[in-house]
Coordinates of N, CA and C in Angstrom, one line a residue:
X1 N 1.2 -1.0 0.0 CA -0.1 0.0 0.4 C 0.6 1.5 0.2
X2 N 0.9 2.4 -0.9 CA 1.4 3.7 -0.9 C 1.0 4.7 -0.1
X3 N 1.7 5.5 -0.3 CA 1.7 7.0 0.4 C 0.2 7.2 -0.1
X4 N 0.2 7.5 -1.6 CA -0.7 8.3 -2.4 C -2.5 7.5 -2.0
X5 N -2.0 6.2 -1.7 CA -3.8 5.9 -1.0 C -4.6 6.9 -0.7
X6 N -5.8 6.5 -1.2 CA -7.0 7.4 -0.5 C -7.9 6.6 0.1
X7 N -9.1 6.7 0.6 CA -9.7 5.7 1.3 C -10.8 5.2 0.0
X8 N -11.1 4.2 0.0 CA -11.6 3.3 -0.8 C -12.8 3.0 -0.3
X9 N -13.4 1.9 -0.9 CA -14.5 1.0 -0.4 C -14.2 -0.1 0.6
X10 N -12.6 -0.2 0.5 CA -12.1 -1.2 0.7 C -11.5 -1.1 2.4
X11 N -11.4 -2.2 3.2 CA -10.7 -1.4 4.9 C -9.1 -1.0 4.2
X12 N -8.7 -0.3 5.0 CA -7.2 0.5 5.3 C -6.5 -0.6 5.7
X13 N -5.4 -1.1 5.5 CA -4.7 -1.8 6.4 C -5.4 -2.8 7.1
X14 N -6.3 -3.3 6.7 CA -7.3 -4.2 7.6 C -8.2 -3.6 8.3
X15 N -8.3 -2.9 8.5 CA -9.3 -1.6 10.0 C -10.4 -1.2 8.7
X16 N -11.5 -1.2 9.4 CA -12.8 -0.8 8.6 C -12.9 0.5 9.1
X17 N -12.9 1.4 8.1 CA -13.1 2.9 8.2 C -14.1 3.5 7.6
X18 N -14.8 4.6 8.0 CA -15.8 5.7 7.0 C -15.2 5.7 5.8
X19 N -15.9 5.9 4.8 CA -15.7 6.5 3.5 C -17.0 7.7 3.6
X20 N -16.4 8.4 3.2 CA -16.5 9.9 2.8 C -16.2 11.0 2.3
X21 N -16.5 11.8 1.4 CA -16.1 12.9 0.6 C -14.9 13.5 0.9
X22 N -15.7 13.8 2.6 CA -14.5 14.7 3.4 C -13.5 14.1 4.0
X23 N -14.0 13.0 4.4 CA -12.9 12.0 4.7 C -11.8 12.0 3.5
X24 N -12.1 11.9 2.5 CA -10.9 11.4 1.2 C -10.3 13.3 1.2
X25 N -11.1 13.9 1.1 CA -10.4 15.2 1.0 C -9.8 15.7 2.0
X26 N -9.9 15.3 3.2 CA -9.1 15.3 4.2 C -7.3 15.1 4.5
X27 N -7.7 13.4 3.9 CA -6.5 12.9 3.3 C -5.7 13.8 2.3
X28 N -6.3 13.8 1.4 CA -5.6 14.7 0.3 C -5.2 15.8 0.6
X29 N -5.7 16.7 1.5 CA -5.4 17.9 2.6 C -4.0 17.8 3.0
X30 N -4.0 16.8 3.9 CA -3.0 16.4 4.8 C -1.5 15.8 4.2
X31 N -2.2 15.1 2.8 CA -0.8 14.5 2.4 C -0.2 15.8 1.5
X32 N -0.9 17.1 0.8 CA -0.2 18.1 0.2 C 0.7 18.8 1.5
X33 N 0.4 18.8 2.4 CA 0.7 19.5 3.3 C 2.3 19.2 3.8
X34 N 1.9 17.8 4.0 CA 3.2 17.0 4.8 C 4.0 16.5 4.4
X35 N 5.3 16.1 5.1 CA 6.3 15.3 4.4 C 5.8 14.0 4.6
X36 N 6.4 13.0 4.0 CA 5.7 11.5 4.0 C 5.5 10.9 5.3
X37 N 6.8 11.0 6.1 CA 6.6 10.4 7.5 C 5.4 11.2 8.2
X38 N 5.1 12.1 8.4 CA 4.1 12.7 9.1 C 2.3 12.5 8.8
X39 N 2.4 12.4 7.1 CA 1.4 11.9 6.7 C 1.1 10.3 7.2
X40 N 2.1 9.8 7.0 CA 1.8 8.3 7.5 C 1.8 8.0 9.0
X41 N 2.2 8.9 9.7 CA 1.8 8.8 11.5 C 0.4 9.4 11.5
X42 N 0.2 10.2 10.7 CA -1.7 10.6 10.9 C -2.5 9.6 10.6
X43 N -2.0 8.8 9.6 CA -3.1 8.0 9.1 C -2.9 6.8 9.9
X44 N -2.1 6.2 10.7 CA -1.7 5.3 11.1 C -2.4 5.5 12.7
X45 N -2.2 6.7 13.1 CA -2.7 7.1 14.2 C -4.5 6.9 13.6
X46 N -4.8 7.4 13.2 CA -6.5 7.4 12.8 C -6.7 5.6 12.5
X47 N -6.1 4.9 12.4 CA -6.7 3.5 11.9 C -6.5 3.2 13.7
X48 N -5.4 3.6 14.2 CA -5.2 2.8 15.8 C -6.4 3.5 16.4
X49 N -6.9 4.7 16.2 CA -8.3 5.4 16.9 C -9.3 4.6 16.5
X50 N -9.5 3.9 15.2 CA -10.2 3.3 15.4 C -10.5 1.9 15.9
X51 N -9.6 1.3 15.8 CA -9.0 -0.1 16.5 C -9.6 0.2 18.1
X52 N -9.2 1.3 19.1 CA -8.9 1.6 20.3 C -10.4 2.0 20.4
X53 N -11.5 2.5 19.7 CA -12.9 2.8 19.4 C -13.6 1.4 19.6
X54 N -13.1 0.9 18.3 CA -14.0 -0.8 18.9 C -13.4 -1.8 19.8
X55 N -12.5 -1.9 20.0 CA -11.7 -2.8 21.2 C -12.9 -1.8 22.5
X56 N -12.7 -0.9 23.0 CA -13.4 -0.2 24.1 C -14.9 -0.1 23.6
X57 N -15.6 -0.4 22.6 CA -16.9 -0.4 22.4 C -17.5 1.3 22.6
X58 N -16.8 2.3 22.1 CA -17.0 3.8 22.1 C -17.6 4.1 21.1
X59 N -18.7 4.5 21.8 CA -19.9 5.5 20.6 C -19.4 6.8 20.3
X60 N -18.8 7.0 19.1 CA -18.5 8.7 18.4 C -18.6 9.0 17.1
X61 N -18.5 9.9 16.7 CA -18.8 10.4 15.4 C -17.7 9.9 14.8
X62 N -17.5 8.5 13.6 CA -16.1 8.5 13.4 C -15.9 9.3 11.8
X63 N -16.8 10.1 11.3 CA -16.1 11.3 10.8 C -15.3 12.4 11.0
X64 N -15.9 12.8 12.3 CA -15.2 13.5 13.2 C -13.7 13.4 13.3
X65 N -13.7 12.4 14.1 CA -12.3 11.3 14.7 C -11.6 11.2 13.1
X66 N -11.9 10.8 12.1 CA -11.2 10.5 11.1 C -10.6 12.1 10.7
X67 N -11.3 13.0 10.9 CA -10.6 14.4 10.2 C -10.1 14.8 10.9
X68 N -10.1 15.0 12.4 CA -9.3 15.6 13.3 C -8.2 14.7 13.5
X69 N -7.9 13.4 13.4 CA -7.1 12.6 13.8 C -6.3 12.8 12.3
X70 N -6.5 12.6 11.2 CA -5.7 13.2 9.8 C -4.9 14.0 9.7
X71 N -5.7 15.3 10.4 CA -5.0 16.6 10.5 C -4.4 17.3 11.6
X72 N -4.7 16.4 12.6 CA -3.8 17.3 13.8 C -2.4 17.2 14.2
X73 N -1.5 17.2 12.7 CA -0.3 17.6 13.1 C 0.1 18.5 11.9
X74 N -0.8 19.0 11.1 CA -0.5 19.9 10.0 C -0.3 21.1 10.4
X75 N -0.5 21.7 11.9 CA 0.4 22.9 12.2 C 1.5 22.8 12.7
X76 N 2.5 21.6 12.5 CA 4.0 21.4 12.0 C 4.7 21.4 10.8
X77 N 3.7 21.8 10.2 CA 4.2 21.5 8.5 C 4.1 23.4 8.0
X78 N 5.1 23.2 7.0 CA 5.6 25.0 6.6 C 4.3 25.7 5.8
X79 N 3.4 25.0 5.4 CA 2.0 25.4 4.8 C 1.1 25.8 5.8
X80 N 1.1 25.7 6.9 CA 0.3 26.2 8.4 C 1.1 26.9 9.0
X81 N 1.5 28.4 9.0 CA 2.0 29.2 9.6 C 1.0 29.9 10.7
X82 N 1.4 30.7 11.6 CA 0.6 31.2 12.5 C 1.5 31.6 13.7
X83 N 1.0 32.6 14.8 CA 1.6 32.9 15.5 C 1.4 32.0 17.0
X84 N 0.5 31.2 16.9 CA 0.3 30.5 18.1 C 1.0 29.2 18.1
X85 N 0.4 28.6 19.4 CA 1.0 27.1 19.3 C 0.8 26.4 18.5
X86 N 1.7 25.5 17.8 CA 1.4 24.7 16.1 C 0.0 24.1 16.8
X87 N -0.1 23.7 17.8 CA -1.5 23.1 17.7 C -2.8 23.8 17.2
X88 N -3.0 25.2 17.7 CA -3.8 26.1 17.5 C -3.7 26.1 16.2
X89 N -2.4 26.5 15.8 CA -2.6 26.9 14.4 C -3.1 26.1 13.2
X90 N -2.9 24.7 13.7 CA -3.4 23.6 12.9 C -5.1 23.2 13.0
X91 N -5.3 23.4 14.4 CA -6.7 23.6 14.7 C -7.4 24.5 13.7
X92 N -7.0 25.7 13.6 CA -7.3 26.8 12.8 C -7.5 26.6 11.6
X93 N -6.6 26.0 10.8 CA -6.4 25.9 9.7 C -7.6 24.4 9.5
X94 N -7.8 23.9 10.2 CA -8.7 22.4 10.1 C -9.9 23.1 10.0
X95 N -10.4 24.1 10.7 CA -11.7 24.5 10.9 C -11.7 25.3 9.4
X96 N -10.6 26.1 8.9 CA -11.0 26.8 7.7 C -11.3 25.7 6.7
X97 N -10.5 24.4 6.3 CA -10.3 23.5 6.0 C -12.2 23.2 5.8
X98 N -12.8 22.8 6.9 CA -13.8 22.4 6.8 C -14.8 23.1 6.6
X99 N -14.8 24.4 6.7 CA -16.1 25.5 7.0 C -16.7 25.6 5.3
X100 N -18.0 25.8 5.4 CA -18.9 25.6 4.3 C -18.9 23.7 3.9
X101 N -18.4 23.1 4.7 CA -19.0 21.6 4.2 C -19.9 21.3 4.6
X102 N -20.6 21.6 5.1 CA -21.9 21.1 6.1 C -21.9 20.4 7.3
X103 N -20.9 20.7 8.1 CA -20.7 20.6 9.2 C -21.3 21.5 10.2
X104 N -21.7 20.8 11.5 CA -22.6 21.6 12.2 C -21.5 22.5 13.2
X105 N -21.7 23.4 13.8 CA -20.6 23.9 14.6 C -20.6 23.3 15.7
X106 N -21.2 22.1 16.3 CA -20.8 21.3 17.4 C -19.6 20.5 16.7
X107 N -19.8 19.9 15.4 CA -18.8 18.8 15.1 C -17.6 19.7 14.4
X108 N -17.9 21.0 14.1 CA -16.5 21.8 14.0 C -16.0 22.2 15.5
X109 N -16.4 21.9 16.2 CA -15.6 22.4 17.5 C -15.0 21.2 18.0
X110 N -15.7 19.9 17.7 CA -15.1 19.1 18.0 C -13.4 18.3 17.5
X111 N -13.4 18.9 15.9 CA -12.7 18.5 15.5 C -11.4 19.5 15.3
X112 N -11.8 20.9 15.7 CA -11.0 21.7 16.2 C -10.5 21.8 17.5
X113 N -10.9 20.7 18.4 CA -10.5 20.3 20.1 C -9.8 19.3 19.8
X114 N -10.0 18.8 19.3 CA -9.2 17.3 18.4 C -7.6 17.7 18.1
X115 N -7.9 18.5 17.3 CA -6.6 19.0 16.7 C -5.8 19.7 17.9
X116 N -6.5 20.9 18.9 CA -5.9 21.6 19.9 C -5.1 21.1 20.4
X117 N -5.9 20.0 21.6 CA -5.5 19.3 22.5 C -5.1 17.6 22.3
X118 N -4.2 17.3 20.8 CA -4.1 16.1 20.9 C -2.9 16.1 21.6
X119 N -1.8 16.7 21.5 CA -0.7 16.7 22.5 C -0.5 16.8 24.0
X120 N -2.1 17.3 24.2 CA -2.0 17.6 25.9 C -3.2 16.5 26.3
X121 N -2.7 15.2 26.4 CA -3.4 14.1 27.1 C -4.3 14.4 28.5
X122 N -3.6 14.9 29.3 CA -4.0 15.4 30.6 C -5.6 16.1 30.6
X123 N -5.6 16.9 29.3 CA -6.9 17.7 28.7 C -7.7 16.8 28.2
X124 N -7.0 15.9 27.5 CA -7.9 15.5 25.9 C -8.6 14.0 26.3
X125 N -8.2 13.5 26.9 CA -8.8 12.3 27.4 C -10.0 12.4 28.3
X126 N -10.0 13.5 29.1 CA -11.5 13.7 29.7 C -12.3 14.5 29.0
X127 N -12.2 14.6 28.0 CA -13.4 15.6 26.6 C -13.8 14.6 26.0
X128 N -14.7 15.0 25.2 CA -15.8 14.1 24.7 C -14.9 12.8 23.9
X129 N -15.7 11.9 23.7 CA -15.5 10.8 23.1 C -14.1 11.0 21.7
X130 N -15.2 12.0 20.7 CA -14.1 11.9 19.9 C -12.9 12.4 20.1
X131 N -13.1 13.6 21.1 CA -11.4 14.0 21.6 C -10.5 13.2 22.0
X132 N -11.3 12.4 22.3 CA -10.2 11.3 23.6 C -9.9 9.9 22.8
X133 N -10.7 9.7 22.0 CA -10.4 8.4 21.3 C -9.2 8.9 20.1
X134 N -9.7 10.1 19.7 CA -8.3 10.2 18.7 C -6.9 10.5 19.1
X135 N -7.2 11.0 20.4 CA -6.2 11.4 21.1 C -5.3 10.1 21.5
X136 N -6.2 9.1 22.2 CA -5.5 7.5 22.2 C -4.9 7.4 21.0
X137 N -5.4 7.4 20.0 CA -4.6 6.5 18.8 C -3.6 7.5 18.4
X138 N -3.5 8.7 18.7 CA -2.1 9.6 18.3 C -0.9 9.4 19.2
X139 N -1.6 9.0 20.8 CA -0.8 8.9 21.6 C 0.0 7.3 21.3
X140 N -0.8 6.6 21.0 CA -0.2 4.8 21.0 C 0.5 5.0 19.6
X141 N 0.6 5.7 18.6 CA 1.9 5.8 17.6 C 2.8 6.7 18.0
X142 N 2.6 8.0 18.8 CA 3.6 8.5 19.0 C 4.4 8.0 19.8
X143 N 4.0 7.3 21.0 CA 4.7 6.9 22.3 C 4.5 5.3 22.7
X144 N 3.7 5.0 21.9 CA 3.3 3.5 22.3 C 2.4 2.9 23.5
X145 N 1.3 4.3 23.5 CA 0.9 4.4 25.2 C -0.4 3.7 24.3
X146 N -0.7 2.5 25.0 CA -2.0 1.5 25.3 C -1.5 0.7 23.9
X147 N -0.2 0.3 23.7 CA -0.1 -0.8 22.7 C -0.7 -2.2 23.1
X148 N -0.5 -2.5 24.2 CA -0.9 -3.7 24.6 C -2.1 -4.3 24.3
X149 N -3.2 -3.0 24.2 CA -4.5 -3.4 24.2 C -5.0 -3.9 23.0
X150 N -4.2 -3.7 21.6 CA -4.4 -3.8 20.3 C -3.8 -5.3 19.9
X151 N -3.7 -6.2 19.2 CA -3.5 -7.5 18.5 C -1.9 -7.0 17.3
X152 N -1.3 -7.8 17.9 CA 0.1 -7.3 17.1 C 0.0 -7.5 15.8
X153 N -0.6 -8.2 15.2 CA -1.0 -8.5 13.8 C -1.8 -7.0 13.3
X154 N -2.5 -6.7 14.0 CA -3.2 -5.5 13.7 C -2.0 -4.3 13.1
X155 N -1.4 -4.2 14.3 CA -0.3 -3.7 14.6 C 0.7 -3.4 13.3
X156 N 1.0 -4.5 13.1 CA 2.1 -4.6 12.1 C 1.7 -4.4 10.5
X157 N 0.4 -4.8 10.3 CA -0.4 -4.5 9.2 C -0.3 -3.2 9.0
X158 N -1.0 -2.3 9.6 CA -0.8 -0.3 9.4 C 0.7 0.2 9.7
X159 N 1.3 -0.4 10.5 CA 3.0 0.1 10.3 C 3.5 -0.5 9.2
X160 N 3.1 -1.5 8.6 CA 3.8 -2.2 7.0 C 2.7 -1.1 5.6
X161 N 1.6 -0.8 6.1 CA 1.0 0.1 4.8 C 1.5 1.6 4.9
X162 N 1.8 1.8 6.4 CA 2.1 3.4 6.5 C 3.7 3.5 7.2
X163 N 4.7 3.3 6.9 CA 5.5 3.1 7.6 C 6.0 4.2 8.0
X164 N 6.8 3.9 9.1 CA 7.5 4.9 10.2 C 8.3 6.1 9.4
X165 N 9.2 5.5 8.8 CA 10.1 6.7 7.5 C 10.9 7.3 8.6
X166 N 11.5 6.9 9.7 CA 12.7 7.4 10.6 C 11.7 8.4 11.2
X167 N 10.6 8.3 11.7 CA 9.7 9.5 12.6 C 10.5 9.7 13.8
X168 N 11.0 9.3 14.2 CA 11.3 9.7 15.4 C 12.5 11.0 15.3
X169 N 13.4 10.8 14.4 CA 14.4 11.9 14.1 C 13.8 12.8 13.0
X170 N 12.9 12.8 12.1 CA 12.0 14.0 11.8 C 11.1 14.6 12.0
X171 N 10.5 14.0 13.2 CA 9.5 14.6 13.8 C 10.3 15.6 14.7
X172 N 11.3 14.9 15.5 CA 12.5 15.5 16.1 C 12.9 17.0 15.3
X173 N 13.4 16.9 14.7 CA 13.4 17.9 13.3 C 12.3 19.1 13.5
X174 N 11.2 18.8 12.8 CA 10.0 19.6 13.0 C 9.8 20.1 14.0
X175 N 9.9 19.6 15.4 CA 9.5 20.2 16.5 C 10.9 21.2 16.6
X176 N 11.8 20.8 16.7 CA 13.2 21.8 16.8 C 13.1 23.1 16.0
X177 N 12.4 23.0 14.6 CA 12.5 24.2 13.7 C 11.4 24.6 14.1
X178 N 10.4 24.4 14.8 CA 9.2 25.2 15.4 C 9.7 26.0 16.7
X179 N 10.5 25.3 17.6 CA 11.3 26.2 18.6 C 11.7 26.9 18.2
X180 N 13.0 27.0 17.2 CA 14.1 27.8 17.0 C 13.4 29.1 16.1
X181 N 12.1 28.8 15.2 CA 11.4 30.0 14.5 C 10.5 30.8 15.7
X182 N 9.8 30.2 16.4 CA 8.7 30.5 17.3 C 9.0 30.4 18.7
X183 N 10.1 30.4 19.2 CA 10.4 30.1 20.7 C 8.7 30.3 21.8
X184 N 8.5 31.7 21.2 CA 7.2 31.6 22.7 C 6.1 31.2 22.5
X185 N 6.3 30.2 21.4 CA 5.0 29.5 21.6 C 5.0 28.0 22.2
X186 N 6.5 27.5 22.8 CA 6.8 26.3 23.0 C 7.2 26.2 24.7
X187 N 6.7 27.1 25.8 CA 7.2 26.6 26.7 C 6.2 26.2 27.7
X188 N 4.5 26.0 26.9 CA 3.5 25.6 27.4 C 2.7 24.1 26.6
X189 N 4.0 24.2 26.0 CA 3.5 22.3 25.2 C 4.6 21.3 25.1
X190 N 4.7 20.3 24.8 CA 5.7 19.2 24.8 C 7.0 20.1 24.0
X191 N 6.3 20.9 22.8 CA 7.8 21.6 22.5 C 9.2 22.1 23.1
X192 N 8.7 22.3 24.2 CA 9.7 22.9 25.6 C 10.5 21.8 25.9
X193 N 10.2 19.9 25.9 CA 10.6 19.2 25.9 C 12.1 19.2 24.9
X194 N 11.7 19.1 23.8 CA 12.4 19.1 22.5 C 13.6 19.9 22.5
X195 N 13.2 21.4 22.8 CA 14.0 22.6 22.7 C 15.3 22.7 24.2
X196 N 14.9 21.9 25.3 CA 15.8 21.9 26.3 C 16.8 20.9 25.9
X197 N 16.3 19.4 25.3 CA 17.0 18.9 24.9 C 18.1 19.3 23.4
X198 N 17.5 19.5 22.4 CA 18.0 19.5 21.5 C 18.4 20.7 20.8
X199 N 17.9 21.6 21.3 CA 18.3 23.3 20.3 C 19.3 24.1 21.9
X200 N 20.4 24.7 21.2 CA 21.5 24.9 21.7 C 21.0 25.9 22.5
X201 N 20.9 26.8 23.4 CA 20.6 27.8 24.3 C 19.4 28.2 24.4
X202 N 18.7 27.3 24.5 CA 17.3 27.3 24.3 C 16.8 27.5 26.2
X203 N 15.7 28.8 26.0 CA 15.8 28.7 27.5 C 14.3 29.2 27.6
X204 N 13.2 28.0 28.3 CA 11.9 28.2 28.1 C 11.2 29.2 29.1
X205 N 10.4 30.1 29.1 CA 9.4 30.9 29.7 C 9.4 30.3 31.0
X206 N 9.3 30.6 32.0 CA 9.0 30.1 33.5 C 8.2 31.0 33.6
X207 N 6.9 30.0 34.0 CA 5.4 30.2 34.7 C 5.8 31.1 36.0
X208 N 6.6 30.7 36.9 CA 7.2 30.9 38.0 C 7.3 32.4 38.2
X209 N 8.3 32.9 36.8 CA 8.7 34.2 36.5 C 7.6 34.9 36.2
X210 N 7.0 34.3 35.4 CA 5.6 35.4 35.1 C 4.7 35.6 36.5
X211 N 4.6 34.7 37.3 CA 4.0 35.4 38.8 C 4.8 36.0 39.6
X212 N 6.3 35.8 39.6 CA 7.1 36.9 40.6 C 7.1 37.8 39.6
X213 N 7.0 37.8 38.7 CA 6.9 39.5 38.0 C 5.5 39.8 37.7
X214 N 4.8 39.3 37.7 CA 3.6 39.9 37.9 C 3.5 41.6 38.3
X215 N 3.0 42.7 37.8 CA 3.1 44.0 38.0 C 2.0 44.6 39.2
X216 N 2.0 43.7 40.2 CA 1.0 43.8 41.4 C 1.7 44.2 42.7
X217 N 1.5 45.0 43.5 CA 1.6 45.3 44.9 C 1.1 44.1 45.5
X218 N 2.0 43.3 46.7 CA 1.7 42.1 47.7 C 1.4 43.1 48.8

């Protein structure tokens, strides 16, 4: 199975997924924006989310999960600039992408939340099922979280269909690029970890300093 594959009427990598024009468009949009490793990460995350949702018998809007998960890292691409933290830039771009395509405000908000909160599982896992299960799929592909809950054969099929393509090194490079270009967006998300480990001279803003330097008399 090649990277240019889009959703068809057949299962993807052995996983039954919904087939809608909007999901197909989201896949094409993500692929245009993303380097192959990042596109593959998005696709694996979606398929893992579907497996997790099925295994846990969760009820959720599968189209919302598909779109939000497929687009969750577009804020790391050069095609989605912006002054905010990359997750918010990506969420705003996802919202622009779905605008005028017939989604209710509620469904659009769930997509925004899934993209914006995907790297903050301490919040996302307590949100709506769509946000939670999408985040679970992303977390599984990122760090192996929840891997034991899925069948090894299913995982192998997905990784063969969408290879990792040295994701660890390439994702690190993408995060470091954002830290270097927009350091002010990195202190309150996981980019801070990449900056402190890999970017020489990086110093994150301290929330303690913000409190101590607040312009108020005590």
